[in-house]
Tab-separated table of N, CA and C and ligand atoms in Angstrom:
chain	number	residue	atom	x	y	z
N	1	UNK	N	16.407	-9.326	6.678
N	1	UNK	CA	16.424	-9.190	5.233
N	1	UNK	C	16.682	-7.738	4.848
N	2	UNK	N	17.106	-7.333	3.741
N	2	UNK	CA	17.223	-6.320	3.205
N	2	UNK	C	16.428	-6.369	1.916
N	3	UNK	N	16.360	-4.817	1.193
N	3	UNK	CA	15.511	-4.886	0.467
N	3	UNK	C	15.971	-4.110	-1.085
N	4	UNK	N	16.490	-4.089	-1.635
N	4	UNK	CA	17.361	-2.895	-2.949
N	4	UNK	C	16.467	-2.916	-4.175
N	5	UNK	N	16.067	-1.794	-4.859
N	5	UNK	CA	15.943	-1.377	-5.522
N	5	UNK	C	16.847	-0.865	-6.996
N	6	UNK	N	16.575	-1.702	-8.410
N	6	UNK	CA	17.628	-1.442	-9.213
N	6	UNK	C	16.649	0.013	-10.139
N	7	UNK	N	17.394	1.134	-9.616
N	7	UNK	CA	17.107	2.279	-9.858
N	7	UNK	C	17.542	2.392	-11.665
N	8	UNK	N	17.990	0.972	-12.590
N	8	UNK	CA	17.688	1.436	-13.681
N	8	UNK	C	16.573	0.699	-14.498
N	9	UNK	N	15.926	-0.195	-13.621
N	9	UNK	CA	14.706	-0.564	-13.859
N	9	UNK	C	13.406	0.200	-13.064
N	10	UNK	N	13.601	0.578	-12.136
N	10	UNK	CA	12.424	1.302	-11.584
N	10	UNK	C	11.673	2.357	-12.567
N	11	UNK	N	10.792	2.356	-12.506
N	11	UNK	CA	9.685	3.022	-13.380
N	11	UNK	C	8.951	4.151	-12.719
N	12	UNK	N	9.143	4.098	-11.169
N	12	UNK	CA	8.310	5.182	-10.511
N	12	UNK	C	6.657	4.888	-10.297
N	13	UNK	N	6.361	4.083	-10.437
N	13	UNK	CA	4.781	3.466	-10.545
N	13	UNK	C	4.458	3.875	-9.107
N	14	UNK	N	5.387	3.888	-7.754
N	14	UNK	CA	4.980	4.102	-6.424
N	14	UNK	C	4.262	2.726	-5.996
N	15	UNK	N	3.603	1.721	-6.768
N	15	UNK	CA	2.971	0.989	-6.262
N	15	UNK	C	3.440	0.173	-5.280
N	16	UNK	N	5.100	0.350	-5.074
N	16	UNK	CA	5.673	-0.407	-3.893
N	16	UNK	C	5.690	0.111	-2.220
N	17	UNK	N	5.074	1.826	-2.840
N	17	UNK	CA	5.034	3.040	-1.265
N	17	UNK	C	3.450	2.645	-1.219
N	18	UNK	N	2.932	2.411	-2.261
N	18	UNK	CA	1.198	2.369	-2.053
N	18	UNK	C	0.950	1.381	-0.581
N	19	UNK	N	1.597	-0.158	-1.255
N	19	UNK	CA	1.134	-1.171	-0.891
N	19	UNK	C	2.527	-1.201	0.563
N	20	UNK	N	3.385	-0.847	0.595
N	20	UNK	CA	4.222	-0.823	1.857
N	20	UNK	C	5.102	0.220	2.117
N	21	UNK	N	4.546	1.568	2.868
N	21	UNK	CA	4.971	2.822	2.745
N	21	UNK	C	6.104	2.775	4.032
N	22	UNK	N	5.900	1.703	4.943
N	22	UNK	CA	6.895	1.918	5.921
N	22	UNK	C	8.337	1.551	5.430
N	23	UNK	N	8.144	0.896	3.957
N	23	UNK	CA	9.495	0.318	3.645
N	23	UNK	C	9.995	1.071	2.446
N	24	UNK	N	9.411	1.497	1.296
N	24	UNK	CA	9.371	2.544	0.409
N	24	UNK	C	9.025	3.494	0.032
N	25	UNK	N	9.923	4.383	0.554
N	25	UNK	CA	9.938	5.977	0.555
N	25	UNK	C	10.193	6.189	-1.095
N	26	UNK	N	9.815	7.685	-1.235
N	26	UNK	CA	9.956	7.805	-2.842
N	26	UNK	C	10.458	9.081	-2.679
N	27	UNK	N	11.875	9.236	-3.702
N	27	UNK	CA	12.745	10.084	-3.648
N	27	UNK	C	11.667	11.928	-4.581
N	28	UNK	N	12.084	13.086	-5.044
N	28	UNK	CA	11.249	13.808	-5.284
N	28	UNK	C	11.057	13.802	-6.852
N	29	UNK	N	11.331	12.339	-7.565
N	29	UNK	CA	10.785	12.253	-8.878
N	29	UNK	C	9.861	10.969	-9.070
N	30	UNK	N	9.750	10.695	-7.896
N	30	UNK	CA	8.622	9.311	-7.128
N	30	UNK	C	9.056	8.471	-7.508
N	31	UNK	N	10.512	8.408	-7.980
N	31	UNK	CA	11.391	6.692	-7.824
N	31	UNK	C	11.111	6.287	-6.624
N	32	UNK	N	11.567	4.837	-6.425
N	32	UNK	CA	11.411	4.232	-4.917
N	32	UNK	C	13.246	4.204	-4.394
N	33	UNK	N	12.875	4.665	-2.904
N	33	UNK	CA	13.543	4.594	-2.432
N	33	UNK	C	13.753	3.499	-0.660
N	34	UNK	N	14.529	2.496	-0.695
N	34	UNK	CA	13.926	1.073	0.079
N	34	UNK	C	14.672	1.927	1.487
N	35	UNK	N	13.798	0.810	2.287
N	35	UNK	CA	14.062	1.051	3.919
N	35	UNK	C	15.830	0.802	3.806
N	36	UNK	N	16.715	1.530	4.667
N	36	UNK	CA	18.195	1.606	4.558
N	36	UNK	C	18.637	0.754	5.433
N	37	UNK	N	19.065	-0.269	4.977
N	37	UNK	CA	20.066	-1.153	6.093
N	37	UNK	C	18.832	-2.578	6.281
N	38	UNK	N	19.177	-3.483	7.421
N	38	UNK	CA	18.397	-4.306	7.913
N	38	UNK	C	16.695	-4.074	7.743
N	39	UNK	N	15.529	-5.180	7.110
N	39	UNK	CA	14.592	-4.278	7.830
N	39	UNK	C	13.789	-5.130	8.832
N	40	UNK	N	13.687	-3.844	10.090
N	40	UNK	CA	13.217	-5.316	10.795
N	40	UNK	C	12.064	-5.955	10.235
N	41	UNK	N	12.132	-7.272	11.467
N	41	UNK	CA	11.146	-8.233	11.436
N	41	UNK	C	9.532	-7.620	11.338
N	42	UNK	N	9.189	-7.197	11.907
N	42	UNK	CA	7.890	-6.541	11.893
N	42	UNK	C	7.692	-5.862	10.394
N	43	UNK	N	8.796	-5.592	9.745
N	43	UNK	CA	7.936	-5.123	8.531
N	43	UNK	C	8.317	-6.049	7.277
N	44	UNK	N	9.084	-7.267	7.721
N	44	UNK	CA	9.589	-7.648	6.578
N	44	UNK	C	7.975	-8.422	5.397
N	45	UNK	N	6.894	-9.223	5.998
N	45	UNK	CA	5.963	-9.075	5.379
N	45	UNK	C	5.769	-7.963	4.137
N	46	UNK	N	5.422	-6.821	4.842
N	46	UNK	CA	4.960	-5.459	4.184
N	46	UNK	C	6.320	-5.508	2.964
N	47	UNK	N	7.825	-5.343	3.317
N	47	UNK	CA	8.555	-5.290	2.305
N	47	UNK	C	8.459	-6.346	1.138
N	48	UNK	N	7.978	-7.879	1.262
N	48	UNK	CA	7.768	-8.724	0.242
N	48	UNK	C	6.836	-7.968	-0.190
N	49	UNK	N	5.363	-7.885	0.270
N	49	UNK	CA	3.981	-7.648	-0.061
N	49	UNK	C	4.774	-6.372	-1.162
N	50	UNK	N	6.006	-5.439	-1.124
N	50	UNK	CA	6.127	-4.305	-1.862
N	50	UNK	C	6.811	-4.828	-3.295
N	51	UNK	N	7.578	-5.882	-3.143
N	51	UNK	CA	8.195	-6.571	-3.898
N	51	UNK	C	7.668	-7.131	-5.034
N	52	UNK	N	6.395	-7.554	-4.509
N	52	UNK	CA	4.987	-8.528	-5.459
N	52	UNK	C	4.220	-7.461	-6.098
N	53	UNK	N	4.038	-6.392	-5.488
N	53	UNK	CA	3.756	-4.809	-6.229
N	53	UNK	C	4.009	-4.362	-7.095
N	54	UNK	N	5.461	-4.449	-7.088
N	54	UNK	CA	6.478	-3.844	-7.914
N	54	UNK	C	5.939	-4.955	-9.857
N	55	UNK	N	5.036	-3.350	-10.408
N	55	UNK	CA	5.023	-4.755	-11.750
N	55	UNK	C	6.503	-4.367	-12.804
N	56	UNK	N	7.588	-3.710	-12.118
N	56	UNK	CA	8.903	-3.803	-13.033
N	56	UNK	C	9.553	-4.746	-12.976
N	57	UNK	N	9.226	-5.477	-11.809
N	57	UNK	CA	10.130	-6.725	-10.988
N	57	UNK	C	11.693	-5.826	-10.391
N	58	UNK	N	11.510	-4.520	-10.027
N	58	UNK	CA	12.695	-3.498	-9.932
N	58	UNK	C	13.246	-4.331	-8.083
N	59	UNK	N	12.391	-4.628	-7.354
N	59	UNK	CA	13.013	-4.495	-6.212
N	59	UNK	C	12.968	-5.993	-5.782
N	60	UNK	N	14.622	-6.430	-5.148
N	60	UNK	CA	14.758	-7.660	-4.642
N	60	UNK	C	15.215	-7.930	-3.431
N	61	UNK	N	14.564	-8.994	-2.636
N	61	UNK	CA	15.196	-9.045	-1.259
N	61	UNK	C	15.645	-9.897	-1.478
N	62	UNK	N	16.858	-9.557	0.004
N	62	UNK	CA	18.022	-10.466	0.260
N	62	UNK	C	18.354	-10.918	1.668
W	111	LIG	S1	6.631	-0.155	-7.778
W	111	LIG	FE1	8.613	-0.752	-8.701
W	111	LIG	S2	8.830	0.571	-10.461
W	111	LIG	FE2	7.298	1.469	-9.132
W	111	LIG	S3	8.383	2.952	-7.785
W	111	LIG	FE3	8.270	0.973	-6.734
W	111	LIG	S4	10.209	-0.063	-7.283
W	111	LIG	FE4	9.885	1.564	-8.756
């Protein structure tokens, strides 16, 4: 799965690095920034769990 972020809904709340930091990094104005490319299996959990976080509804997997 992959994971994208629509950077003109993101709000910066971080609550998606809170709750799954291995998958959302936050750029230096604490937008989210998603794991790049594939993510593996082992974190794809943690990336939903960041998804359900997210209260902008900004980030969707695919
Ligand atoms: S929780 Fe949502 S709005 Fe907040 S930084 Fe993460 S993607 Fe952006």
């Amino acid at each position: 799965m992959r994971v994208t972020v629509d950077r003109a809904v993101c709000s910066g709340h971080a609550r998606c690095h809170a709750t799954a930091p291995d998958v959302y990094d936050l750029d230096e104005g604490g937008y989210a920034v998603p794991f790049a490319g594939e993510v593996p299996s082992r974190l794809e959990e943690q990336a939903l769990d960041g998804v359900d976080a997210c209260p902008e509804k900004a980030i969707t997997p695919a």
